Short mmCIF file of C-alpha atoms and ligand atoms in Angstrom, two decimals:
data_model
loop_
_atom_site.label_atom_id
_atom_site.label_comp_id
_atom_site.label_asym_id
_atom_site.label_seq_id
_atom_site.Cartn_x
_atom_site.Cartn_y
_atom_site.Cartn_z
CA UNK A 265 0.00 0.00 0.00
CA UNK A 266 1.16 3.50 -0.65
CA UNK A 267 -0.12 6.45 1.29
CA UNK A 268 0.69 9.33 -1.06
CA UNK A 269 1.48 11.70 1.77
CA UNK A 270 4.72 13.24 2.90
CA UNK A 271 6.65 11.28 5.47
CA UNK A 272 7.90 13.60 8.18
CA UNK A 273 9.07 12.58 11.65
CA UNK A 274 7.60 9.12 11.21
CA UNK A 275 4.15 10.45 10.36
CA UNK A 276 2.22 10.73 7.12
CA UNK A 277 1.15 14.28 6.39
CA UNK A 278 -0.48 16.40 3.73
CA UNK A 279 1.46 19.43 2.54
CA UNK A 280 0.82 22.42 4.80
CA UNK A 281 -0.68 24.33 1.91
CA UNK A 282 -2.97 21.37 1.20
CA UNK A 283 -1.84 21.45 -2.44
CA UNK A 284 -1.20 18.27 -4.38
CA UNK A 285 0.05 17.36 -7.84
CA UNK A 286 -0.47 14.44 -10.17
CA UNK A 287 1.91 11.86 -11.48
CA UNK A 288 1.32 10.29 -14.86
CA UNK A 289 1.93 6.88 -16.41
CA UNK A 290 4.15 7.76 -19.39
CA UNK A 291 2.90 4.79 -21.43
CA UNK A 292 -0.73 5.87 -21.28
CA UNK A 293 -0.57 9.54 -20.21
CA UNK A 294 -3.12 8.64 -17.51
CA UNK A 295 -2.90 10.02 -13.99
CA UNK A 296 -1.93 7.23 -11.60
CA UNK A 297 -1.72 9.09 -8.30
CA UNK A 298 -1.49 12.45 -6.67
CA UNK A 299 0.94 13.46 -3.94
CA UNK A 300 1.57 16.51 -1.77
CA UNK A 301 3.06 19.55 -3.40
CA UNK A 302 5.56 20.32 -0.66
CA UNK A 303 6.99 23.78 -0.19
CA UNK A 304 9.40 25.55 2.15
CA UNK A 305 7.19 25.02 5.21
CA UNK A 306 7.02 21.25 4.63
CA UNK A 307 10.77 21.15 4.09
CA UNK A 308 11.27 23.11 7.29
CA UNK A 309 9.21 20.57 9.28
CA UNK A 310 11.15 17.67 7.73
CA UNK A 311 14.53 19.28 8.36
CA UNK A 312 13.63 20.04 11.97
CA UNK A 313 12.57 16.43 12.47
CA UNK A 314 15.84 15.25 10.94
CA UNK A 315 17.79 17.65 13.13
CA UNK A 316 16.02 16.41 16.26
CA UNK A 317 16.70 12.82 15.19
CA UNK A 318 20.42 13.62 14.97
CA UNK A 319 20.31 14.14 18.73
CA UNK A 320 17.98 11.27 19.61
CA UNK A 321 17.98 7.48 19.68
CA UNK A 322 19.72 7.30 16.29
CA UNK A 323 22.83 9.07 17.54
CA UNK A 324 23.16 6.56 20.38
CA UNK A 325 23.11 3.45 18.22
CA UNK A 326 26.39 1.60 17.85
CA UNK A 327 27.63 1.69 14.23
CA UNK A 328 27.00 -2.06 13.95
CA UNK A 329 23.40 -1.53 15.05
CA UNK A 330 22.95 1.12 12.38
CA UNK A 331 24.33 -1.35 9.88
CA UNK A 332 21.90 -4.01 11.08
CA UNK A 333 18.94 -1.71 10.51
CA UNK A 334 20.12 -0.99 6.98
CA UNK A 335 20.52 -4.73 6.35
CA UNK A 336 16.94 -5.20 7.54
CA UNK A 337 15.84 -2.55 5.10
CA UNK A 338 17.63 -4.44 2.31
CA UNK A 339 15.67 -7.58 3.21
CA UNK A 340 12.41 -5.62 3.23
CA UNK A 341 13.12 -4.15 -0.22
CA UNK A 342 13.96 -7.62 -1.49
CA UNK A 343 10.71 -9.01 -0.13
CA UNK A 344 8.74 -6.20 -1.82
CA UNK A 345 10.79 -5.92 -4.98
CA UNK A 346 8.02 -7.05 -7.31
CA UNK A 347 5.60 -4.52 -5.86
CA UNK A 348 8.20 -1.73 -5.94
CA UNK A 349 9.18 -2.60 -9.51
CA UNK A 350 5.55 -2.38 -10.65
CA UNK A 351 5.22 0.99 -8.99
CA UNK A 352 8.43 2.18 -10.65
CA UNK A 353 7.28 0.98 -14.07
CA UNK A 354 3.90 2.67 -13.71
CA UNK A 355 5.51 5.93 -12.66
CA UNK A 356 8.65 6.02 -14.82
CA UNK A 357 7.67 3.87 -17.81
CA UNK A 358 10.66 1.54 -17.83
CA UNK A 359 10.27 -2.15 -18.72
CA UNK A 360 9.24 -4.18 -15.68
CA UNK A 361 12.26 -6.45 -16.07
CA UNK A 362 14.52 -3.41 -15.78
CA UNK A 363 12.62 -2.07 -12.80
CA UNK A 364 13.19 -5.43 -11.11
CA UNK A 365 16.88 -5.07 -11.97
CA UNK A 366 16.82 -1.63 -10.34
CA UNK A 367 15.46 -3.17 -7.14
CA UNK A 368 18.31 -5.69 -7.08
CA UNK A 369 20.62 -2.70 -7.31
CA UNK A 370 18.83 -1.03 -4.43
CA UNK A 371 19.30 -4.15 -2.31
CA UNK A 372 23.03 -4.35 -3.16
CA UNK A 373 23.46 -0.68 -2.38
CA UNK A 374 21.85 -1.09 1.03
CA UNK A 375 23.91 -4.20 1.74
CA UNK A 376 27.23 -2.67 0.74
CA UNK A 377 26.67 0.36 2.92
CA UNK A 378 25.18 -1.61 5.81
CA UNK A 379 28.31 -3.75 5.92
CA UNK A 380 30.52 -0.68 6.07
CA UNK A 381 28.76 0.93 9.03
CA UNK A 382 31.11 -0.53 11.66
CA UNK A 383 34.23 -0.28 9.50
CA UNK A 384 34.59 3.47 9.31
CA UNK A 385 37.76 4.34 11.17
CA UNK A 386 39.78 7.43 11.90
CA UNK A 387 43.58 7.69 11.95
CA UNK A 388 46.27 8.22 14.54
CA UNK A 389 48.55 11.01 13.47
CA UNK A 390 52.35 10.95 13.78
CA UNK A 391 53.15 13.98 15.93
CA UNK A 392 56.10 14.35 18.36
CA UNK A 393 56.01 12.05 21.38
CA UNK A 394 54.51 14.58 23.77
CA UNK A 395 51.24 14.45 21.81
CA UNK A 396 48.52 12.00 21.04
CA UNK A 397 46.59 13.02 17.97
CA UNK A 398 43.79 11.17 16.25
CA UNK A 399 40.75 11.67 14.04
CA UNK A 400 37.12 10.79 14.52
CA UNK A 401 34.73 10.38 11.64
CA UNK A 402 31.57 12.15 12.72
CA UNK A 403 28.31 12.21 10.78
CA UNK A 404 27.84 15.41 8.81
CA UNK A 405 24.35 15.97 10.23
CA UNK A 406 21.08 16.51 8.36
CA UNK A 407 21.59 15.80 4.66
CA UNK A 408 19.36 16.78 1.75
CA UNK A 409 18.97 14.47 -1.24
CA UNK A 410 17.55 15.79 -4.49
CA UNK A 411 16.91 12.99 -6.89
CA UNK A 412 16.17 12.59 -10.60
CA UNK A 413 13.51 10.45 -12.25
CA UNK A 414 15.56 8.02 -14.37
CA UNK A 415 16.25 5.48 -11.60
CA UNK A 416 13.95 6.86 -8.92
CA UNK A 417 14.59 4.46 -6.07
CA UNK A 418 18.07 3.52 -7.31
CA UNK A 419 19.30 7.12 -7.23
CA UNK A 420 17.59 7.76 -3.91
CA UNK A 421 19.27 4.83 -2.16
CA UNK A 422 22.63 5.53 -3.80
CA UNK A 423 22.94 8.55 -1.54
CA UNK A 424 20.58 7.75 1.34
CA UNK A 425 22.28 4.45 2.20
CA UNK A 426 25.78 5.90 2.73
CA UNK A 427 24.30 8.88 4.60
CA UNK A 428 22.55 6.53 7.04
CA UNK A 429 25.67 4.39 7.27
CA UNK A 430 27.65 7.43 8.36
CA UNK A 431 25.01 8.21 11.01
CA UNK A 432 23.41 11.16 9.22
CA UNK A 433 19.70 11.84 8.95
CA UNK A 434 17.96 12.41 5.65
CA UNK A 435 15.43 14.62 3.92
CA UNK A 436 14.67 13.20 0.50
CA UNK A 437 13.04 15.20 -2.30
CA UNK A 438 12.22 12.76 -5.11
CA UNK A 439 11.72 13.99 -8.67
CA UNK A 440 8.23 15.34 -9.31
CA UNK A 441 7.84 12.94 -12.27
CA UNK A 442 8.43 9.84 -10.12
CA UNK A 443 7.64 10.30 -6.43
CA UNK A 444 5.95 6.98 -5.62
CA UNK A 445 8.65 4.43 -4.77
CA UNK A 446 10.35 6.84 -2.36
CA UNK A 447 7.15 6.98 -0.31
CA UNK A 448 6.84 3.21 -0.20
CA UNK A 449 10.52 2.96 0.71
CA UNK A 450 9.91 5.28 3.68
CA UNK A 451 7.08 3.10 4.85
CA UNK A 452 9.27 0.00 4.72
CA UNK A 453 12.05 1.84 6.56
CA UNK A 454 9.63 2.61 9.35
CA UNK A 455 8.47 -1.01 9.46
CA UNK A 456 12.01 -2.30 9.98
CA UNK A 457 12.47 0.13 12.88
CA UNK A 458 14.33 3.15 11.56
CA UNK A 459 13.68 5.75 14.28
CA UNK A 460 11.27 8.60 13.52
CA UNK A 461 12.86 11.58 11.83
CA UNK A 462 15.89 9.70 10.50
CA UNK A 463 14.39 9.45 7.01
CA UNK A 464 11.91 12.05 5.80
CA UNK A 465 10.38 12.34 2.34
CA UNK A 466 8.83 15.52 0.95
CA UNK A 467 7.39 15.39 -2.55
CA UNK A 468 7.16 18.48 -4.69
CA UNK A 469 8.72 20.59 -7.41
CA UNK A 470 12.35 21.63 -7.66
CA UNK A 471 12.06 25.41 -7.34
CA UNK A 472 9.73 25.01 -4.33
CA UNK A 473 10.68 22.08 -2.11
CA UNK A 474 14.09 21.35 -3.71
CA UNK A 475 15.32 24.92 -3.44
CA UNK A 476 14.05 25.20 0.16
CA UNK A 477 16.07 22.13 1.10
CA UNK A 478 19.25 23.63 -0.36
CA UNK A 479 18.66 26.92 1.45
CA UNK A 480 17.77 25.51 4.86
CA UNK A 481 20.44 26.45 7.42
CA UNK A 482 20.07 23.20 9.39
CA UNK A 483 20.92 21.05 6.35
CA UNK A 484 24.64 20.33 6.38
CA UNK A 485 25.10 18.75 2.96
CA UNK A 486 23.29 18.34 -0.35
CA UNK A 487 23.56 15.47 -2.78
CA UNK A 488 22.10 16.17 -6.18
CA UNK A 489 21.85 14.20 -9.40
CA UNK A 490 20.24 15.93 -12.35
CA UNK A 491 20.84 18.50 -15.04
CA UNK A 492 23.83 20.83 -15.28
CA UNK A 493 21.51 23.81 -15.28
CA UNK A 494 19.89 22.84 -11.97
CA UNK A 495 23.29 21.78 -10.57
CA UNK A 496 24.57 25.30 -11.10
CA UNK A 497 21.55 26.77 -9.31
CA UNK A 498 22.03 24.39 -6.40
CA UNK A 499 25.73 25.10 -6.08
CA UNK A 500 25.09 28.82 -6.06
CA UNK A 501 22.28 28.52 -3.49
CA UNK A 502 24.38 26.25 -1.25
CA UNK A 503 27.03 28.96 -1.02
CA UNK A 504 24.77 31.07 1.18
CA UNK A 505 25.10 28.60 4.06
CA UNK A 506 28.47 27.06 3.03
CA UNK A 507 27.02 23.63 2.40
CA UNK A 508 29.11 20.99 0.70
CA UNK A 509 27.44 19.67 -2.43
CA UNK A 510 27.91 16.42 -4.33
CA UNK A 511 26.80 16.95 -7.91
CA UNK A 512 26.35 14.34 -10.61
CA UNK A 513 25.22 16.20 -13.69
CA UNK A 514 24.99 13.98 -16.71
CA UNK A 515 27.30 13.28 -19.57
CA UNK A 516 27.94 12.98 -23.26
CA UNK A 517 29.86 9.78 -23.15
CA UNK A 518 31.97 8.37 -25.96
CA UNK A 519 32.72 4.75 -26.76
CA UNK A 520 35.86 4.48 -28.92
CA UNK A 521 36.11 1.33 -31.05
CA UNK A 522 39.42 0.29 -32.66
CA UNK A 523 39.70 -2.17 -35.57
CA UNK A 524 41.24 -4.87 -33.34
CA UNK A 525 38.21 -4.85 -31.01
CA UNK A 526 35.85 -7.75 -30.41
CA UNK A 527 33.17 -6.08 -32.51
CA UNK A 528 30.35 -8.31 -31.32
CA UNK A 529 31.09 -7.45 -27.72
CA UNK A 530 31.30 -3.76 -28.63
CA UNK A 531 27.89 -4.05 -30.31
CA UNK A 532 26.45 -5.74 -27.22
CA UNK A 533 27.71 -2.79 -25.19
CA UNK A 534 26.17 -0.22 -27.49
CA UNK A 535 22.80 -1.97 -27.30
CA UNK A 536 22.93 -1.89 -23.52
CA UNK A 537 24.76 1.42 -23.28
CA UNK A 538 22.33 3.61 -25.19
CA UNK A 539 19.04 1.74 -25.31
CA UNK A 540 18.75 0.57 -21.70
CA UNK A 541 16.26 2.75 -19.78
CA UNK A 542 15.31 4.40 -23.09
CA UNK A 543 18.68 6.15 -23.10
CA UNK A 544 17.78 8.06 -19.93
CA UNK A 545 21.06 7.30 -18.20
CA UNK A 546 23.76 9.82 -17.31
CA UNK A 547 26.46 7.33 -18.31
CA UNK A 548 24.80 6.26 -21.56
CA UNK A 549 26.88 5.75 -24.72
CA UNK A 550 25.63 8.77 -26.58
CA UNK A 551 28.62 9.08 -28.93
CA UNK A 552 30.09 6.28 -30.93
CA UNK A 553 33.63 7.07 -32.06
CA UNK A 554 34.50 4.45 -34.65
CA UNK A 555 37.78 3.82 -36.41
CA UNK A 556 37.39 4.51 -40.12
CA UNK A 557 38.31 0.92 -41.07
CA UNK A 558 35.43 -0.67 -39.18
CA UNK A 559 32.92 2.15 -39.32
CA UNK A 560 30.72 0.91 -42.16
CA UNK A 561 30.56 -2.67 -40.92
CA UNK A 562 29.89 -1.57 -37.35
CA UNK A 563 27.09 0.81 -38.24
CA UNK A 564 25.45 -1.79 -40.48
CA UNK A 565 25.58 -4.48 -37.76
CA UNK A 566 24.19 -1.98 -35.27
CA UNK A 567 21.36 -1.07 -37.62
CA UNK A 568 20.46 -4.75 -37.97
CA UNK A 569 20.35 -5.22 -34.22
CA UNK A 570 18.49 -2.03 -33.40
CA UNK A 571 15.86 -2.72 -36.05
CA UNK A 572 14.80 -5.76 -33.97
CA UNK A 573 14.18 -3.80 -30.77
CA UNK A 574 10.62 -3.68 -29.52
CA UNK A 575 9.06 -0.51 -28.17
CA UNK A 576 6.00 -0.53 -25.90
CA UNK A 577 4.49 0.00 -22.44
CA UNK A 578 6.87 -1.03 -19.67
CA UNK A 579 4.42 -3.51 -18.14
CA UNK A 580 4.55 -5.68 -21.29
CA UNK A 581 8.35 -5.90 -21.07
CA UNK A 582 9.45 -4.48 -24.39
CA UNK A 583 13.12 -3.68 -25.04
CA UNK A 584 12.33 0.02 -24.84
CA UNK A 585 9.59 1.76 -22.86
CA UNK A 586 8.38 5.33 -23.23
CA UNK A 587 10.34 8.39 -22.15
CA UNK A 588 9.42 9.55 -18.66
CA UNK A 589 7.41 12.69 -19.40
CA UNK A 590 5.95 14.97 -21.98
CA UNK A 591 8.79 17.43 -21.32
CA UNK A 592 11.39 14.76 -22.14
CA UNK A 593 9.39 13.63 -25.13
CA UNK A 594 9.43 17.14 -26.58
CA UNK A 595 13.10 17.56 -25.78
CA UNK A 596 14.19 14.32 -27.45
CA UNK A 597 12.00 14.90 -30.50
CA UNK A 598 13.49 18.39 -30.85
CA UNK A 599 16.95 16.83 -30.93
CA UNK A 600 15.80 14.36 -33.58
CA UNK A 601 14.69 17.28 -35.74
CA UNK A 602 17.94 19.11 -35.03
CA UNK A 603 20.04 16.10 -36.06
CA UNK A 604 18.31 15.98 -39.40
CA UNK A 605 18.69 19.74 -39.90
CA UNK A 606 22.40 19.47 -39.10
CA UNK A 607 22.82 17.02 -41.96
CA UNK A 608 23.46 13.85 -39.95
CA UNK A 609 22.51 10.63 -41.74
CA UNK A 610 19.52 8.91 -40.12
CA UNK A 611 20.47 5.24 -40.20
CA UNK A 612 17.39 4.17 -38.31
CA UNK A 613 14.51 5.68 -36.37
CA UNK A 614 14.31 9.42 -35.98
CA UNK A 615 10.64 9.75 -35.09
CA UNK A 616 7.66 8.42 -33.18
CA UNK A 617 6.66 4.77 -33.57
CA UNK A 618 3.42 4.68 -35.54
CA UNK A 619 1.56 2.10 -33.48
CA UNK A 620 0.87 4.20 -30.37
CA UNK A 621 -1.72 6.89 -30.13
CA UNK A 622 -0.77 7.84 -26.60
CA UNK A 623 2.41 7.65 -24.55
CA UNK A 624 5.81 9.31 -24.74
CA UNK A 625 7.34 6.86 -27.17
CA UNK A 626 10.30 7.47 -29.42
CA UNK A 627 11.99 5.26 -31.98
CA UNK A 628 15.49 4.05 -31.15
CA UNK A 629 17.64 6.20 -33.39
CA UNK A 630 21.08 6.00 -34.96
CA UNK A 631 22.59 9.14 -36.45
CA UNK A 632 25.72 8.64 -38.52
CA UNK A 633 28.35 10.94 -40.03
CA UNK A 634 27.80 13.34 -37.18
CA UNK A 635 30.27 16.16 -36.87
CA UNK A 636 31.94 16.05 -33.41
CA UNK A 637 30.97 19.66 -32.82
CA UNK A 638 27.33 19.34 -33.95
CA UNK A 639 24.84 20.03 -31.18
CA UNK A 640 23.62 16.41 -31.18
CA UNK A 641 27.25 15.40 -30.51
CA UNK A 642 27.79 18.01 -27.81
CA UNK A 643 24.57 18.16 -25.79
CA UNK A 644 23.01 15.49 -23.62
CA UNK A 645 19.86 14.21 -25.36
CA UNK A 646 18.81 11.70 -22.68
CA UNK A 647 16.93 9.44 -25.06
CA UNK A 648 17.59 6.32 -27.16
CA UNK A 649 19.68 8.26 -29.67
CA UNK A 650 23.29 7.53 -30.59
CA UNK A 651 25.52 9.77 -32.70
CA UNK A 652 28.22 7.92 -34.69
CA UNK A 653 31.39 9.53 -36.03
CA UNK A 654 34.78 8.35 -37.26
CA UNK A 655 38.45 8.79 -36.39
CA UNK A 656 41.77 7.74 -37.85
CA UNK A 657 44.42 8.31 -35.20
CA UNK A 658 44.44 7.70 -31.48
CA UNK A 659 45.04 11.40 -30.85
CA UNK A 660 41.99 12.24 -32.88
CA UNK A 661 39.83 9.75 -30.94
CA UNK A 662 40.95 11.25 -27.63
CA UNK A 663 40.34 14.79 -28.86
CA UNK A 664 36.80 13.90 -29.93
CA UNK A 665 36.03 12.04 -26.71
CA UNK A 666 37.36 14.86 -24.52
CA UNK A 667 35.95 17.61 -26.70
CA UNK A 668 32.72 18.16 -24.78
CA UNK A 669 31.94 20.11 -21.61
CA UNK A 670 31.04 16.85 -19.83
CA UNK A 671 33.31 14.20 -18.30
CA UNK A 672 31.32 11.40 -16.73
CA UNK A 673 32.31 8.16 -18.45
CA UNK A 674 34.05 6.86 -21.54
CA UNK A 675 34.98 3.51 -23.01
CA UNK A 676 37.50 1.87 -25.28
CA UNK A 677 37.26 -1.38 -27.19
CA UNK A 678 40.65 -2.74 -28.26
CA UNK A 679 42.66 -5.91 -27.72
CA UNK A 680 45.81 -3.84 -27.28
CA UNK A 681 46.27 -3.47 -23.53
CA UNK A 682 48.97 -0.82 -23.84
CA UNK A 683 46.76 1.33 -26.01
CA UNK A 684 43.80 0.76 -23.68
CA UNK A 685 45.72 1.94 -20.64
CA UNK A 686 47.26 4.85 -22.52
CA UNK A 687 43.77 6.01 -23.40
CA UNK A 688 42.51 5.42 -19.88
CA UNK A 689 45.16 7.91 -18.72
CA UNK A 690 44.15 10.50 -21.31
CA UNK A 691 40.36 10.34 -21.14
CA UNK A 692 38.96 13.06 -18.89
CA UNK A 693 36.09 11.19 -17.31
CA UNK A 694 35.34 9.89 -13.82
CA UNK A 695 34.96 6.35 -15.18
CA UNK A 696 36.84 4.72 -18.06
CA UNK A 697 35.63 1.30 -19.14
CA UNK A 698 37.79 -1.00 -21.23
CA UNK A 699 36.14 -3.73 -23.31
CA UNK A 700 32.84 -3.56 -21.45
CA UNK A 701 30.49 -0.68 -20.66
CA UNK A 702 28.98 -0.15 -17.18
CA UNK A 703 31.65 -2.03 -15.26
CA UNK A 704 31.26 -1.38 -11.56
CA UNK A 705 28.09 -1.25 -9.56
CA UNK A 706 27.81 -0.39 -5.95
CA UNK A 707 31.45 -0.95 -5.00
CA UNK A 708 33.07 1.30 -7.62
CA UNK A 709 33.05 5.09 -7.23
CA UNK A 710 31.36 7.13 -9.91
CA UNK A 711 31.28 10.83 -10.66
CA UNK A 712 32.27 13.53 -13.06
CA UNK A 713 35.09 15.59 -14.45
CA UNK A 714 34.34 19.07 -15.77
CA UNK A 715 30.63 19.98 -15.96
CA UNK A 716 29.56 16.45 -15.12
CA UNK A 717 30.01 17.52 -11.51
CA UNK A 718 32.24 16.64 -8.59
CA UNK A 719 32.32 14.35 -5.63
CA UNK A 720 32.09 10.60 -5.95
CA UNK A 721 29.16 8.36 -5.14
CA UNK A 722 29.07 4.63 -4.47
CA UNK A 723 31.91 2.65 -2.95
CA UNK A 724 33.67 3.71 0.22
CA UNK A 725 34.26 7.11 -1.39
CA UNK A 726 30.49 7.58 -1.39
CA UNK A 727 30.33 7.23 2.38
CA UNK A 728 32.98 9.90 2.89
CA UNK A 729 30.52 12.49 1.56
CA UNK A 730 28.62 12.09 4.81
CA UNK A 731 31.40 12.26 7.39
CA UNK A 732 33.11 15.14 9.04
CA UNK A 733 36.73 14.54 10.06
CA UNK A 734 37.41 15.81 13.57
CA UNK A 735 40.99 16.00 14.72
CA UNK A 736 41.68 15.63 18.45
CA UNK A 737 45.11 16.61 19.77
CA UNK A 738 46.25 15.88 23.33
CA UNK A 739 49.42 16.91 25.11
CA UNK A 740 50.57 14.13 27.42
P1 ADP B 1956 15.06 17.51 -15.31
O1 ADP B 1956 14.98 18.90 -15.87
O2 ADP B 1956 15.54 16.50 -16.26
O3 ADP B 1956 13.82 17.09 -14.62
P2 ADP B 1956 16.43 18.56 -13.04
O4 ADP B 1956 17.89 18.64 -12.82
O5 ADP B 1956 15.71 19.84 -13.26
O6 ADP B 1956 16.22 17.56 -14.23
O7 ADP B 1956 15.73 17.80 -11.83
C1 ADP B 1956 16.34 16.88 -10.99
C2 ADP B 1956 15.88 17.09 -9.57
O8 ADP B 1956 16.20 18.43 -9.17
C3 ADP B 1956 14.37 16.96 -9.38
O9 ADP B 1956 14.12 16.35 -8.12
C4 ADP B 1956 13.90 18.41 -9.37
O10 ADP B 1956 12.71 18.61 -8.67
C5 ADP B 1956 15.05 19.09 -8.66
N1 ADP B 1956 15.17 20.53 -8.93
C6 ADP B 1956 14.84 21.19 -10.06
N2 ADP B 1956 15.09 22.52 -9.93
C7 ADP B 1956 15.57 22.71 -8.68
C8 ADP B 1956 16.03 23.85 -7.93
N3 ADP B 1956 16.03 25.07 -8.43
N4 ADP B 1956 16.48 23.65 -6.68
C9 ADP B 1956 16.52 22.42 -6.14
N5 ADP B 1956 16.10 21.31 -6.78
C10 ADP B 1956 15.64 21.44 -8.03
MG1 MG B 1957 14.12 20.63 -14.71
#
């Protein structure tokens, strides 16, 4: 059951203004639920609850006990994964199979962080003998989490789990397009015994509830995943109260394929890398940088594979579901028009599939002969659209890959290990993947260079976002 209210201090509450907003099933454009339209007063109540919880029962738990609670939450998510996946598919549009995959990721994320709760240790510092000097890792305090809609519960737990592990308390503002699984998650957290106020969820719009969370003086850190534009606003607003921010802001990621690559494996990666989640992934392969000698063969094989993809409502488990919202639909279709105007060759797709009257569907699309500086090769489209281009020399491939304002991830397919590592050194991205895309998962840190943001999430690095290092010096 889902209550469709805000979750503040362990209680379900309407927004103080009484206002609500609707969330839509992107496959049918039908309203599936309405939720509170939270504003600054709701955020204030949530933050105060989280601040009080920082001083209550939660702060007295041993780290291992905190870890145990997070493990229990992992078991609860696992037990409800089918239900959560259905909710995610209804709200976000993604194929049910993928939503189930997301829930496995949520469970792993909770487990990884739960296991780390009693392994966070400070250092002893080598000062002269008349001193003892050491560090404590203290929780940062109340943390604000502003989450996008592409992996609603996945992105939420990616930052909530390490925050809880570190002993912080949380105010979560899910994306307005996909608020439902966060509310169910909160309910399950309460059922496993997370103390009141430790996790609070306020639904609402970015400029209202999101901005209020960033501005609130009792919030001691913000984690944000979303657009560069909003990231800049958040960073600027956080300056007023000197809040640290962790920003993951998308990408325009290149896969470079050399002639000695295992081309079938590279093709598998492209299929997963740009068409999974309807291309709505920050680390998607949105640029395909192909060596001239294999370009024609590669693009033809890709065309053959992509032409077999099925598009449809997420509940019927197609390869590709709809885009999340009307706004995204318009945005992606505008880029399709732009690609054609810029003279790129449309190998496949480029429009709306004919068979649907309703729903935010888009055809999987391959653009070829794209100029590296064309807008469709420079800007994040966030849809199932790949832009192919060619190179001759290694230097040229690196220049193309690095020649965008983003720096989230990149990949290289080659059997030449020396070349692979040389490129890994030169590529300006937070992740470099050799001979397989999306290597990593919960243990490996992820984050951006350049305008893709800063700070690292996942892994042990992800927990460090939520600790404060206190140094204690003693003269003996
Ligand atoms: P998109 O435009 O693709 O929806 P955004 O980066 O705007 O991506 O949104 C990601 C998250 O940021 C959402 O939860 C949204 O509500 C929130 N958000 C949007 N604008 C602001 C803002 N000015 N301050 C804080 N949060 C915001
Ligand atoms: Mg926006």
